[in-house]
Amino acid sequence: MSRIEDLNFSKPAEVHSFRGLVSFLFPRIRIVSTDEPQLFDMDGTIIDSTEAIVKNWHKKRTWNVIDMEARIPREYGQHAVEIPGSRAFLDVLEKAGVPWAIVTSGTRPLVAGWLDVMKLAHPKNLVAAEDVPRGKPDPACYELGQKNLGLAEKARTRTLVLEDAPAGVLAGKAAGSLVVALATTHDVGRLRDAGADWIVRDMRSVSLKNWDEETGEAKIEISDALME
């Protein structure tokens, strides 16, 4: 496993045109406890639960997954911090009117709860666990996200996926998208092996340069990516 501090994120900036943005990590939420950093991603996967969550889960055996995920943002939202650059990028997309979507293996209550707690924009297009029979790395979720953005099939290869997990990278690539992988949670080697087109430290490396409403094309700059 490579230490991120030892990697060279200095690839010159590139600008590419895309017809839609579909993402798993708007916003990527990190939960910080007083013990160790815990991670809740938008698909509701708990990487390392806090002691409080584990105790609650055992006491509330009657909860189903949707009930549990609906409570997480309300009860632990005060410990959440954003991945650097995510809020700024979302604000720019919303202001410009660029179409974007969240594609997640989490439930709708979990996604809505985090967006409300963090006071972040809600997407007009959301694909959640309830919408597809199989999760990532199956591409069905991203294919549905592309469809919901109103893209013709031939244009779906011009969508940009932003991911942080190898399974999500695999799903995005299998759906025909180009993928920016964020080195925020997983080993860079695994992201590379999954086929990520770019690997960056966080969302500060992704910015909107231009949006053409007539053609439906967004020019996205990707800077300081990992050197090959």
JSON list of C-alpha atoms in Angstrom, two decimals:
[
{"chain": "A", "resi": 1, "resn": "MET", "atom": "CA", "xyz": [0.00, 0.00, 0.00]},
{"chain": "A", "resi": 2, "resn": "SER", "atom": "CA", "xyz": [1.41, 3.35, -1.06]},
{"chain": "A", "resi": 3, "resn": "ARG", "atom": "CA", "xyz": [1.44, 6.27, 1.37]},
{"chain": "A", "resi": 4, "resn": "ILE", "atom": "CA", "xyz": [-0.32, 9.20, -0.21]},
{"chain": "A", "resi": 5, "resn": "GLU", "atom": "CA", "xyz": [2.41, 11.51, 1.09]},
{"chain": "A", "resi": 6, "resn": "ASP", "atom": "CA", "xyz": [4.94, 9.68, -1.09]},
{"chain": "A", "resi": 7, "resn": "LEU", "atom": "CA", "xyz": [2.94, 9.99, -4.32]},
{"chain": "A", "resi": 8, "resn": "ASN", "atom": "CA", "xyz": [3.40, 12.62, -7.01]},
{"chain": "A", "resi": 9, "resn": "PHE", "atom": "CA", "xyz": [0.16, 14.53, -7.63]},
{"chain": "A", "resi": 10, "resn": "SER", "atom": "CA", "xyz": [1.50, 17.07, -10.11]},
{"chain": "A", "resi": 11, "resn": "LYS", "atom": "CA", "xyz": [0.13, 16.15, -13.52]},
{"chain": "A", "resi": 12, "resn": "PRO", "atom": "CA", "xyz": [-0.48, 19.27, -15.65]},
{"chain": "A", "resi": 13, "resn": "ALA", "atom": "CA", "xyz": [-4.07, 20.46, -15.83]},
{"chain": "A", "resi": 14, "resn": "GLU", "atom": "CA", "xyz": [-6.28, 19.02, -18.56]},
{"chain": "A", "resi": 15, "resn": "VAL", "atom": "CA", "xyz": [-9.64, 20.33, -19.79]},
{"chain": "A", "resi": 16, "resn": "HIS", "atom": "CA", "xyz": [-12.21, 17.89, -21.19]},
{"chain": "A", "resi": 17, "resn": "SER", "atom": "CA", "xyz": [-15.80, 18.24, -22.42]},
{"chain": "A", "resi": 18, "resn": "PHE", "atom": "CA", "xyz": [-18.57, 16.14, -20.89]},
{"chain": "A", "resi": 19, "resn": "ARG", "atom": "CA", "xyz": [-22.32, 15.86, -21.41]},
{"chain": "A", "resi": 20, "resn": "GLY", "atom": "CA", "xyz": [-23.22, 15.02, -17.83]},
{"chain": "A", "resi": 21, "resn": "LEU", "atom": "CA", "xyz": [-21.75, 14.51, -14.38]},
{"chain": "A", "resi": 22, "resn": "VAL", "atom": "CA", "xyz": [-22.69, 11.50, -12.31]},
{"chain": "A", "resi": 23, "resn": "SER", "atom": "CA", "xyz": [-21.16, 11.05, -8.93]},
{"chain": "A", "resi": 24, "resn": "PHE", "atom": "CA", "xyz": [-21.05, 8.90, -5.89]},
{"chain": "A", "resi": 25, "resn": "LEU", "atom": "CA", "xyz": [-19.34, 11.39, -3.70]},
{"chain": "A", "resi": 26, "resn": "PHE", "atom": "CA", "xyz": [-21.39, 14.60, -3.73]},
{"chain": "A", "resi": 27, "resn": "PRO", "atom": "CA", "xyz": [-20.83, 15.04, -0.89]},
{"chain": "A", "resi": 28, "resn": "ARG", "atom": "CA", "xyz": [-18.37, 12.54, 0.48]},
{"chain": "A", "resi": 29, "resn": "ILE", "atom": "CA", "xyz": [-18.92, 12.72, 4.24]},
{"chain": "A", "resi": 30, "resn": "ARG", "atom": "CA", "xyz": [-16.33, 11.85, 6.83]},
{"chain": "A", "resi": 31, "resn": "ILE", "atom": "CA", "xyz": [-17.52, 11.19, 10.38]},
{"chain": "A", "resi": 32, "resn": "VAL", "atom": "CA", "xyz": [-15.02, 12.14, 13.08]},
{"chain": "A", "resi": 33, "resn": "SER", "atom": "CA", "xyz": [-15.35, 10.64, 16.57]},
{"chain": "A", "resi": 34, "resn": "THR", "atom": "CA", "xyz": [-13.30, 11.39, 19.64]},
{"chain": "A", "resi": 35, "resn": "ASP", "atom": "CA", "xyz": [-11.46, 8.08, 19.17]},
{"chain": "A", "resi": 36, "resn": "GLU", "atom": "CA", "xyz": [-10.66, 7.35, 15.54]},
{"chain": "A", "resi": 37, "resn": "PRO", "atom": "CA", "xyz": [-11.89, 8.82, 12.28]},
{"chain": "A", "resi": 38, "resn": "GLN", "atom": "CA", "xyz": [-14.93, 6.89, 11.05]},
{"chain": "A", "resi": 39, "resn": "LEU", "atom": "CA", "xyz": [-16.17, 6.95, 7.52]},
{"chain": "A", "resi": 40, "resn": "PHE", "atom": "CA", "xyz": [-19.75, 6.94, 6.23]},
{"chain": "A", "resi": 41, "resn": "ASP", "atom": "CA", "xyz": [-19.95, 7.16, 2.49]},
{"chain": "A", "resi": 42, "resn": "MET", "atom": "CA", "xyz": [-23.07, 7.99, 0.53]},
{"chain": "A", "resi": 43, "resn": "ASP", "atom": "CA", "xyz": [-23.92, 4.32, 0.02]},
{"chain": "A", "resi": 44, "resn": "GLY", "atom": "CA", "xyz": [-24.29, 3.93, 3.80]},
{"chain": "A", "resi": 45, "resn": "THR", "atom": "CA", "xyz": [-21.32, 1.61, 4.23]},
{"chain": "A", "resi": 46, "resn": "ILE", "atom": "CA", "xyz": [-19.78, 1.96, 7.68]},
{"chain": "A", "resi": 47, "resn": "ILE", "atom": "CA", "xyz": [-16.04, 1.46, 7.34]},
{"chain": "A", "resi": 48, "resn": "ASP", "atom": "CA", "xyz": [-15.36, 1.52, 11.07]},
{"chain": "A", "resi": 49, "resn": "SER", "atom": "CA", "xyz": [-18.36, 2.15, 13.30]},
{"chain": "A", "resi": 50, "resn": "THR", "atom": "CA", "xyz": [-18.10, 4.21, 16.43]},
{"chain": "A", "resi": 51, "resn": "GLU", "atom": "CA", "xyz": [-18.81, 2.45, 19.70]},
{"chain": "A", "resi": 52, "resn": "ALA", "atom": "CA", "xyz": [-22.01, 4.44, 20.09]},
{"chain": "A", "resi": 53, "resn": "ILE", "atom": "CA", "xyz": [-23.38, 3.29, 16.73]},
{"chain": "A", "resi": 54, "resn": "VAL", "atom": "CA", "xyz": [-22.55, -0.33, 17.47]},
{"chain": "A", "resi": 55, "resn": "LYS", "atom": "CA", "xyz": [-24.31, -0.16, 20.85]},
{"chain": "A", "resi": 56, "resn": "ASN", "atom": "CA", "xyz": [-27.34, 1.49, 19.30]},
{"chain": "A", "resi": 57, "resn": "TRP", "atom": "CA", "xyz": [-27.53, -1.13, 16.58]},
{"chain": "A", "resi": 58, "resn": "HIS", "atom": "CA", "xyz": [-27.57, -3.98, 19.13]},
{"chain": "A", "resi": 59, "resn": "LYS", "atom": "CA", "xyz": [-30.19, -2.27, 21.26]},
{"chain": "A", "resi": 60, "resn": "LYS", "atom": "CA", "xyz": [-32.44, -1.41, 18.31]},
{"chain": "A", "resi": 61, "resn": "ARG", "atom": "CA", "xyz": [-32.77, -4.85, 16.77]},
{"chain": "A", "resi": 62, "resn": "THR", "atom": "CA", "xyz": [-36.16, -3.92, 15.35]},
{"chain": "A", "resi": 63, "resn": "TRP", "atom": "CA", "xyz": [-34.69, -1.23, 13.08]},
{"chain": "A", "resi": 64, "resn": "ASN", "atom": "CA", "xyz": [-34.44, -2.01, 9.40]},
{"chain": "A", "resi": 65, "resn": "VAL", "atom": "CA", "xyz": [-31.66, -0.62, 7.23]},
{"chain": "A", "resi": 66, "resn": "ILE", "atom": "CA", "xyz": [-33.70, 2.35, 6.00]},
{"chain": "A", "resi": 67, "resn": "ASP", "atom": "CA", "xyz": [-34.65, 3.32, 9.57]},
{"chain": "A", "resi": 68, "resn": "MET", "atom": "CA", "xyz": [-31.02, 3.10, 10.68]},
{"chain": "A", "resi": 69, "resn": "GLU", "atom": "CA", "xyz": [-29.68, 5.12, 7.76]},
{"chain": "A", "resi": 70, "resn": "ALA", "atom": "CA", "xyz": [-32.33, 7.79, 8.25]},
{"chain": "A", "resi": 71, "resn": "ARG", "atom": "CA", "xyz": [-31.15, 8.29, 11.84]},
{"chain": "A", "resi": 72, "resn": "ILE", "atom": "CA", "xyz": [-27.39, 8.44, 11.16]},
{"chain": "A", "resi": 73, "resn": "PRO", "atom": "CA", "xyz": [-27.24, 12.01, 9.77]},
{"chain": "A", "resi": 74, "resn": "ARG", "atom": "CA", "xyz": [-29.50, 13.36, 12.51]},
{"chain": "A", "resi": 75, "resn": "GLU", "atom": "CA", "xyz": [-27.58, 11.72, 15.36]},
{"chain": "A", "resi": 76, "resn": "TYR", "atom": "CA", "xyz": [-24.01, 12.07, 14.06]},
{"chain": "A", "resi": 77, "resn": "GLY", "atom": "CA", "xyz": [-24.21, 15.05, 11.75]},
{"chain": "A", "resi": 78, "resn": "GLN", "atom": "CA", "xyz": [-22.41, 17.31, 14.20]},
{"chain": "A", "resi": 79, "resn": "HIS", "atom": "CA", "xyz": [-19.23, 15.28, 13.63]},
{"chain": "A", "resi": 80, "resn": "ALA", "atom": "CA", "xyz": [-19.32, 15.46, 9.83]},
{"chain": "A", "resi": 81, "resn": "VAL", "atom": "CA", "xyz": [-16.81, 17.29, 7.70]},
{"chain": "A", "resi": 82, "resn": "GLU", "atom": "CA", "xyz": [-16.72, 17.69, 3.93]},
{"chain": "A", "resi": 83, "resn": "ILE", "atom": "CA", "xyz": [-14.14, 16.40, 1.54]},
{"chain": "A", "resi": 84, "resn": "PRO", "atom": "CA", "xyz": [-12.20, 19.54, 0.48]},
{"chain": "A", "resi": 85, "resn": "GLY", "atom": "CA", "xyz": [-13.61, 21.15, -2.63]},
{"chain": "A", "resi": 86, "resn": "SER", "atom": "CA", "xyz": [-16.94, 19.30, -2.74]},
{"chain": "A", "resi": 87, "resn": "ARG", "atom": "CA", "xyz": [-19.16, 22.19, -1.58]},
{"chain": "A", "resi": 88, "resn": "ALA", "atom": "CA", "xyz": [-17.48, 24.73, -3.85]},
{"chain": "A", "resi": 89, "resn": "PHE", "atom": "CA", "xyz": [-17.81, 22.47, -6.88]},
{"chain": "A", "resi": 90, "resn": "LEU", "atom": "CA", "xyz": [-21.48, 21.74, -6.15]},
{"chain": "A", "resi": 91, "resn": "ASP", "atom": "CA", "xyz": [-22.23, 25.44, -5.73]},
{"chain": "A", "resi": 92, "resn": "VAL", "atom": "CA", "xyz": [-20.66, 26.23, -9.10]},
{"chain": "A", "resi": 93, "resn": "LEU", "atom": "CA", "xyz": [-22.61, 23.44, -10.85]},
{"chain": "A", "resi": 94, "resn": "GLU", "atom": "CA", "xyz": [-25.88, 24.61, -9.33]},
{"chain": "A", "resi": 95, "resn": "LYS", "atom": "CA", "xyz": [-25.28, 28.25, -10.21]},
{"chain": "A", "resi": 96, "resn": "ALA", "atom": "CA", "xyz": [-24.36, 27.39, -13.81]},
{"chain": "A", "resi": 97, "resn": "GLY", "atom": "CA", "xyz": [-27.23, 24.92, -14.24]},
{"chain": "A", "resi": 98, "resn": "VAL", "atom": "CA", "xyz": [-24.99, 21.97, -15.14]},
{"chain": "A", "resi": 99, "resn": "PRO", "atom": "CA", "xyz": [-26.84, 18.62, -14.94]},
{"chain": "A", "resi": 100, "resn": "TRP", "atom": "CA", "xyz": [-25.45, 16.29, -12.29]},
{"chain": "A", "resi": 101, "resn": "ALA", "atom": "CA", "xyz": [-26.57, 13.29, -10.31]},
{"chain": "A", "resi": 102, "resn": "ILE", "atom": "CA", "xyz": [-25.75, 11.33, -7.19]},
{"chain": "A", "resi": 103, "resn": "VAL", "atom": "CA", "xyz": [-25.41, 7.61, -7.81]},
{"chain": "A", "resi": 104, "resn": "THR", "atom": "CA", "xyz": [-25.14, 5.69, -4.56]},
{"chain": "A", "resi": 105, "resn": "SER", "atom": "CA", "xyz": [-25.73, 2.33, -2.95]},
{"chain": "A", "resi": 106, "resn": "GLY", "atom": "CA", "xyz": [-27.17, 4.15, 0.06]},
{"chain": "A", "resi": 107, "resn": "THR", "atom": "CA", "xyz": [-30.86, 4.68, 0.67]},
{"chain": "A", "resi": 108, "resn": "ARG", "atom": "CA", "xyz": [-32.75, 7.85, -0.17]},
{"chain": "A", "resi": 109, "resn": "PRO", "atom": "CA", "xyz": [-33.29, 8.78, 3.50]},
{"chain": "A", "resi": 110, "resn": "LEU", "atom": "CA", "xyz": [-29.53, 8.55, 4.12]},
{"chain": "A", "resi": 111, "resn": "VAL", "atom": "CA", "xyz": [-28.65, 10.76, 1.15]},
{"chain": "A", "resi": 112, "resn": "ALA", "atom": "CA", "xyz": [-31.36, 13.32, 1.90]},
{"chain": "A", "resi": 113, "resn": "GLY", "atom": "CA", "xyz": [-30.38, 13.36, 5.56]},
{"chain": "A", "resi": 114, "resn": "TRP", "atom": "CA", "xyz": [-26.72, 14.12, 4.87]},
{"chain": "A", "resi": 115, "resn": "LEU", "atom": "CA", "xyz": [-27.51, 16.80, 2.31]},
{"chain": "A", "resi": 116, "resn": "ASP", "atom": "CA", "xyz": [-29.94, 18.46, 4.73]},
{"chain": "A", "resi": 117, "resn": "VAL", "atom": "CA", "xyz": [-27.58, 18.30, 7.71]},
{"chain": "A", "resi": 118, "resn": "MET", "atom": "CA", "xyz": [-24.66, 19.66, 5.70]},
{"chain": "A", "resi": 119, "resn": "LYS", "atom": "CA", "xyz": [-26.88, 22.21, 3.90]},
{"chain": "A", "resi": 120, "resn": "LEU", "atom": "CA", "xyz": [-25.71, 21.05, 0.50]},
{"chain": "A", "resi": 121, "resn": "ALA", "atom": "CA", "xyz": [-27.59, 21.11, -2.79]},
{"chain": "A", "resi": 122, "resn": "HIS", "atom": "CA", "xyz": [-29.96, 18.26, -3.53]},
{"chain": "A", "resi": 123, "resn": "PRO", "atom": "CA", "xyz": [-29.54, 16.74, -6.99]},
{"chain": "A", "resi": 124, "resn": "LYS", "atom": "CA", "xyz": [-32.44, 16.75, -9.41]},
{"chain": "A", "resi": 125, "resn": "ASN", "atom": "CA", "xyz": [-31.32, 13.25, -10.34]},
{"chain": "A", "resi": 126, "resn": "LEU", "atom": "CA", "xyz": [-30.65, 10.60, -7.70]},
{"chain": "A", "resi": 127, "resn": "VAL", "atom": "CA", "xyz": [-30.06, 6.87, -8.06]},
{"chain": "A", "resi": 128, "resn": "ALA", "atom": "CA", "xyz": [-30.17, 5.07, -4.73]},
{"chain": "A", "resi": 129, "resn": "ALA", "atom": "CA", "xyz": [-30.23, 1.51, -3.42]},
{"chain": "A", "resi": 130, "resn": "GLU", "atom": "CA", "xyz": [-33.99, 1.28, -3.91]},
{"chain": "A", "resi": 131, "resn": "ASP", "atom": "CA", "xyz": [-33.65, 1.91, -7.65]},
{"chain": "A", "resi": 132, "resn": "VAL", "atom": "CA", "xyz": [-31.46, -0.96, -8.85]},
{"chain": "A", "resi": 133, "resn": "PRO", "atom": "CA", "xyz": [-31.35, -4.70, -8.10]},
{"chain": "A", "resi": 134, "resn": "ARG", "atom": "CA", "xyz": [-27.55, -4.89, -7.78]},
{"chain": "A", "resi": 135, "resn": "GLY", "atom": "CA", "xyz": [-24.98, -2.53, -6.36]},
{"chain": "A", "resi": 136, "resn": "LYS", "atom": "CA", "xyz": [-21.51, -1.58, -7.56]},
{"chain": "A", "resi": 137, "resn": "PRO", "atom": "CA", "xyz": [-19.43, -2.84, -9.30]},
{"chain": "A", "resi": 138, "resn": "ASP", "atom": "CA", "xyz": [-22.48, -3.69, -11.41]},
{"chain": "A", "resi": 139, "resn": "PRO", "atom": "CA", "xyz": [-22.89, -0.76, -13.85]},
{"chain": "A", "resi": 140, "resn": "ALA", "atom": "CA", "xyz": [-26.71, -0.65, -13.64]},
{"chain": "A", "resi": 141, "resn": "CYS", "atom": "CA", "xyz": [-26.70, 2.25, -11.18]},
{"chain": "A", "resi": 142, "resn": "TYR", "atom": "CA", "xyz": [-24.53, 4.45, -13.38]},
{"chain": "A", "resi": 143, "resn": "GLU", "atom": "CA", "xyz": [-26.43, 3.44, -16.51]},
{"chain": "A", "resi": 144, "resn": "LEU", "atom": "CA", "xyz": [-29.64, 4.56, -14.80]},
{"chain": "A", "resi": 145, "resn": "GLY", "atom": "CA", "xyz": [-27.95, 7.79, -13.74]},
{"chain": "A", "resi": 146, "resn": "GLN", "atom": "CA", "xyz": [-26.96, 8.48, -17.34]},
{"chain": "A", "resi": 147, "resn": "LYS", "atom": "CA", "xyz": [-30.50, 7.76, -18.49]},
{"chain": "A", "resi": 148, "resn": "ASN", "atom": "CA", "xyz": [-31.97, 10.04, -15.83]},
{"chain": "A", "resi": 149, "resn": "LEU", "atom": "CA", "xyz": [-29.76, 12.87, -17.08]},
{"chain": "A", "resi": 150, "resn": "GLY", "atom": "CA", "xyz": [-31.58, 12.54, -20.39]},
{"chain": "A", "resi": 151, "resn": "LEU", "atom": "CA", "xyz": [-28.55, 11.43, -22.37]},
{"chain": "A", "resi": 152, "resn": "ALA", "atom": "CA", "xyz": [-28.88, 9.50, -25.59]},
{"chain": "A", "resi": 153, "resn": "GLU", "atom": "CA", "xyz": [-27.07, 6.17, -25.47]},
{"chain": "A", "resi": 154, "resn": "LYS", "atom": "CA", "xyz": [-24.26, 7.35, -27.76]},
{"chain": "A", "resi": 155, "resn": "ALA", "atom": "CA", "xyz": [-23.64, 10.35, -25.49]},
{"chain": "A", "resi": 156, "resn": "ARG", "atom": "CA", "xyz": [-23.29, 8.29, -22.31]},
{"chain": "A", "resi": 157, "resn": "THR", "atom": "CA", "xyz": [-19.61, 7.67, -22.94]},
{"chain": "A", "resi": 158, "resn": "ARG", "atom": "CA", "xyz": [-19.13, 11.43, -22.46]},
{"chain": "A", "resi": 159, "resn": "THR", "atom": "CA", "xyz": [-20.22, 11.45, -18.84]},
{"chain": "A", "resi": 160, "resn": "LEU", "atom": "CA", "xyz": [-17.82, 12.01, -15.97]},
{"chain": "A", "resi": 161, "resn": "VAL", "atom": "CA", "xyz": [-17.98, 9.87, -12.83]},
{"chain": "A", "resi": 162, "resn": "LEU", "atom": "CA", "xyz": [-16.32, 10.98, -9.60]},
{"chain": "A", "resi": 163, "resn": "GLU", "atom": "CA", "xyz": [-15.60, 8.09, -7.24]},
{"chain": "A", "resi": 164, "resn": "ASP", "atom": "CA", "xyz": [-13.48, 7.06, -4.30]},
{"chain": "A", "resi": 165, "resn": "ALA", "atom": "CA", "xyz": [-13.98, 3.28, -4.20]},
{"chain": "A", "resi": 166, "resn": "PRO", "atom": "CA", "xyz": [-12.58, 0.61, -6.54]},
{"chain": "A", "resi": 167, "resn": "ALA", "atom": "CA", "xyz": [-16.04, -0.96, -6.93]},
{"chain": "A", "resi": 168, "resn": "GLY", "atom": "CA", "xyz": [-17.45, 2.39, -7.98]},
{"chain": "A", "resi": 169, "resn": "VAL", "atom": "CA", "xyz": [-14.62, 2.97, -10.44]},
{"chain": "A", "resi": 170, "resn": "LEU", "atom": "CA", "xyz": [-15.33, -0.43, -11.99]},
{"chain": "A", "resi": 171, "resn": "ALA", "atom": "CA", "xyz": [-19.04, 0.39, -12.22]},
{"chain": "A", "resi": 172, "resn": "GLY", "atom": "CA", "xyz": [-18.40, 3.75, -13.86]},
{"chain": "A", "resi": 173, "resn": "LYS", "atom": "CA", "xyz": [-16.00, 2.30, -16.41]},
{"chain": "A", "resi": 174, "resn": "ALA", "atom": "CA", "xyz": [-18.38, -0.57, -17.20]},
{"chain": "A", "resi": 175, "resn": "ALA", "atom": "CA", "xyz": [-21.10, 2.03, -17.86]},
{"chain": "A", "resi": 176, "resn": "GLY", "atom": "CA", "xyz": [-18.81, 3.68, -20.42]},
{"chain": "A", "resi": 177, "resn": "SER", "atom": "CA", "xyz": [-17.94, 6.81, -18.44]},
{"chain": "A", "resi": 178, "resn": "LEU", "atom": "CA", "xyz": [-14.60, 8.42, -17.76]},
{"chain": "A", "resi": 179, "resn": "VAL", "atom": "CA", "xyz": [-13.75, 8.26, -14.06]},
{"chain": "A", "resi": 180, "resn": "VAL", "atom": "CA", "xyz": [-11.93, 10.59, -11.69]},
{"chain": "A", "resi": 181, "resn": "ALA", "atom": "CA", "xyz": [-10.97, 8.67, -8.54]},
{"chain": "A", "resi": 182, "resn": "LEU", "atom": "CA", "xyz": [-10.34, 10.51, -5.28]},
{"chain": "A", "resi": 183, "resn": "ALA", "atom": "CA", "xyz": [-7.56, 9.10, -3.12]},
{"chain": "A", "resi": 184, "resn": "THR", "atom": "CA", "xyz": [-9.48, 9.89, 0.06]},
{"chain": "A", "resi": 185, "resn": "THR", "atom": "CA", "xyz": [-10.35, 6.44, 1.37]},
{"chain": "A", "resi": 186, "resn": "HIS", "atom": "CA", "xyz": [-8.78, 3.63, -0.66]},
{"chain": "A", "resi": 187, "resn": "ASP", "atom": "CA", "xyz": [-5.29, 2.61, -1.72]},
{"chain": "A", "resi": 188, "resn": "VAL", "atom": "CA", "xyz": [-4.22, 4.35, -4.91]},
{"chain": "A", "resi": 189, "resn": "GLY", "atom": "CA", "xyz": [-3.02, 1.06, -6.37]},
{"chain": "A", "resi": 190, "resn": "ARG", "atom": "CA", "xyz": [-6.52, -0.39, -6.13]},
{"chain": "A", "resi": 191, "resn": "LEU", "atom": "CA", "xyz": [-8.02, 2.67, -7.78]},
{"chain": "A", "resi": 192, "resn": "ARG", "atom": "CA", "xyz": [-5.48, 2.40, -10.59]},
{"chain": "A", "resi": 193, "resn": "ASP", "atom": "CA", "xyz": [-6.14, -1.33, -11.02]},
{"chain": "A", "resi": 194, "resn": "ALA", "atom": "CA", "xyz": [-9.88, -0.63, -11.22]},
{"chain": "A", "resi": 195, "resn": "GLY", "atom": "CA", "xyz": [-9.21, 1.53, -14.29]},
{"chain": "A", "resi": 196, "resn": "ALA", "atom": "CA", "xyz": [-9.55, 5.12, -13.07]},
{"chain": "A", "resi": 197, "resn": "ASP", "atom": "CA", "xyz": [-8.70, 7.62, -15.81]},
{"chain": "A", "resi": 198, "resn": "TRP", "atom": "CA", "xyz": [-7.39, 10.16, -13.28]},
{"chain": "A", "resi": 199, "resn": "ILE", "atom": "CA", "xyz": [-6.55, 9.90, -9.60]},
{"chain": "A", "resi": 200, "resn": "VAL", "atom": "CA", "xyz": [-6.57, 13.08, -7.52]},
{"chain": "A", "resi": 201, "resn": "ARG", "atom": "CA", "xyz": [-6.24, 13.93, -3.84]},
{"chain": "A", "resi": 202, "resn": "ASP", "atom": "CA", "xyz": [-9.70, 15.48, -3.43]},
{"chain": "A", "resi": 203, "resn": "MET", "atom": "CA", "xyz": [-12.34, 17.62, -5.13]},
{"chain": "A", "resi": 204, "resn": "ARG", "atom": "CA", "xyz": [-10.12, 20.71, -5.23]},
{"chain": "A", "resi": 205, "resn": "SER", "atom": "CA", "xyz": [-8.56, 19.18, -8.36]},
{"chain": "A", "resi": 206, "resn": "VAL", "atom": "CA", "xyz": [-11.85, 19.24, -10.29]},
{"chain": "A", "resi": 207, "resn": "SER", "atom": "CA", "xyz": [-13.34, 22.52, -11.52]},
{"chain": "A", "resi": 208, "resn": "LEU", "atom": "CA", "xyz": [-15.86, 23.78, -14.05]},
{"chain": "A", "resi": 209, "resn": "LYS", "atom": "CA", "xyz": [-14.32, 25.99, -16.74]},
{"chain": "A", "resi": 210, "resn": "ASN", "atom": "CA", "xyz": [-17.36, 26.49, -18.99]},
{"chain": "A", "resi": 211, "resn": "TRP", "atom": "CA", "xyz": [-20.96, 25.37, -19.43]},
{"chain": "A", "resi": 212, "resn": "ASP", "atom": "CA", "xyz": [-22.67, 25.61, -22.83]},
{"chain": "A", "resi": 213, "resn": "GLU", "atom": "CA", "xyz": [-26.40, 25.22, -22.30]},
{"chain": "A", "resi": 214, "resn": "GLU", "atom": "CA", "xyz": [-27.12, 24.99, -26.03]},
{"chain": "A", "resi": 215, "resn": "THR", "atom": "CA", "xyz": [-24.82, 22.04, -26.66]},
{"chain": "A", "resi": 216, "resn": "GLY", "atom": "CA", "xyz": [-25.15, 20.57, -23.19]},
{"chain": "A", "resi": 217, "resn": "GLU", "atom": "CA", "xyz": [-21.38, 20.39, -22.81]},
{"chain": "A", "resi": 218, "resn": "ALA", "atom": "CA", "xyz": [-19.46, 21.15, -19.66]},
{"chain": "A", "resi": 219, "resn": "LYS", "atom": "CA", "xyz": [-15.74, 21.79, -19.81]},
{"chain": "A", "resi": 220, "resn": "ILE", "atom": "CA", "xyz": [-14.11, 20.33, -16.72]},
{"chain": "A", "resi": 221, "resn": "GLU", "atom": "CA", "xyz": [-10.53, 20.98, -15.67]},
{"chain": "A", "resi": 222, "resn": "ILE", "atom": "CA", "xyz": [-8.70, 18.18, -13.85]},
{"chain": "A", "resi": 223, "resn": "SER", "atom": "CA", "xyz": [-5.50, 19.36, -12.20]},
{"chain": "A", "resi": 224, "resn": "ASP", "atom": "CA", "xyz": [-2.78, 17.88, -10.01]},
{"chain": "A", "resi": 225, "resn": "ALA", "atom": "CA", "xyz": [-3.66, 14.30, -10.89]},
{"chain": "A", "resi": 226, "resn": "LEU", "atom": "CA", "xyz": [-1.37, 11.44, -10.01]},
{"chain": "A", "resi": 227, "resn": "MET", "atom": "CA", "xyz": [1.60, 11.15, -12.35]},
{"chain": "A", "resi": 228, "resn": "GLU", "atom": "CA", "xyz": [1.81, 7.76, -14.02]}
]
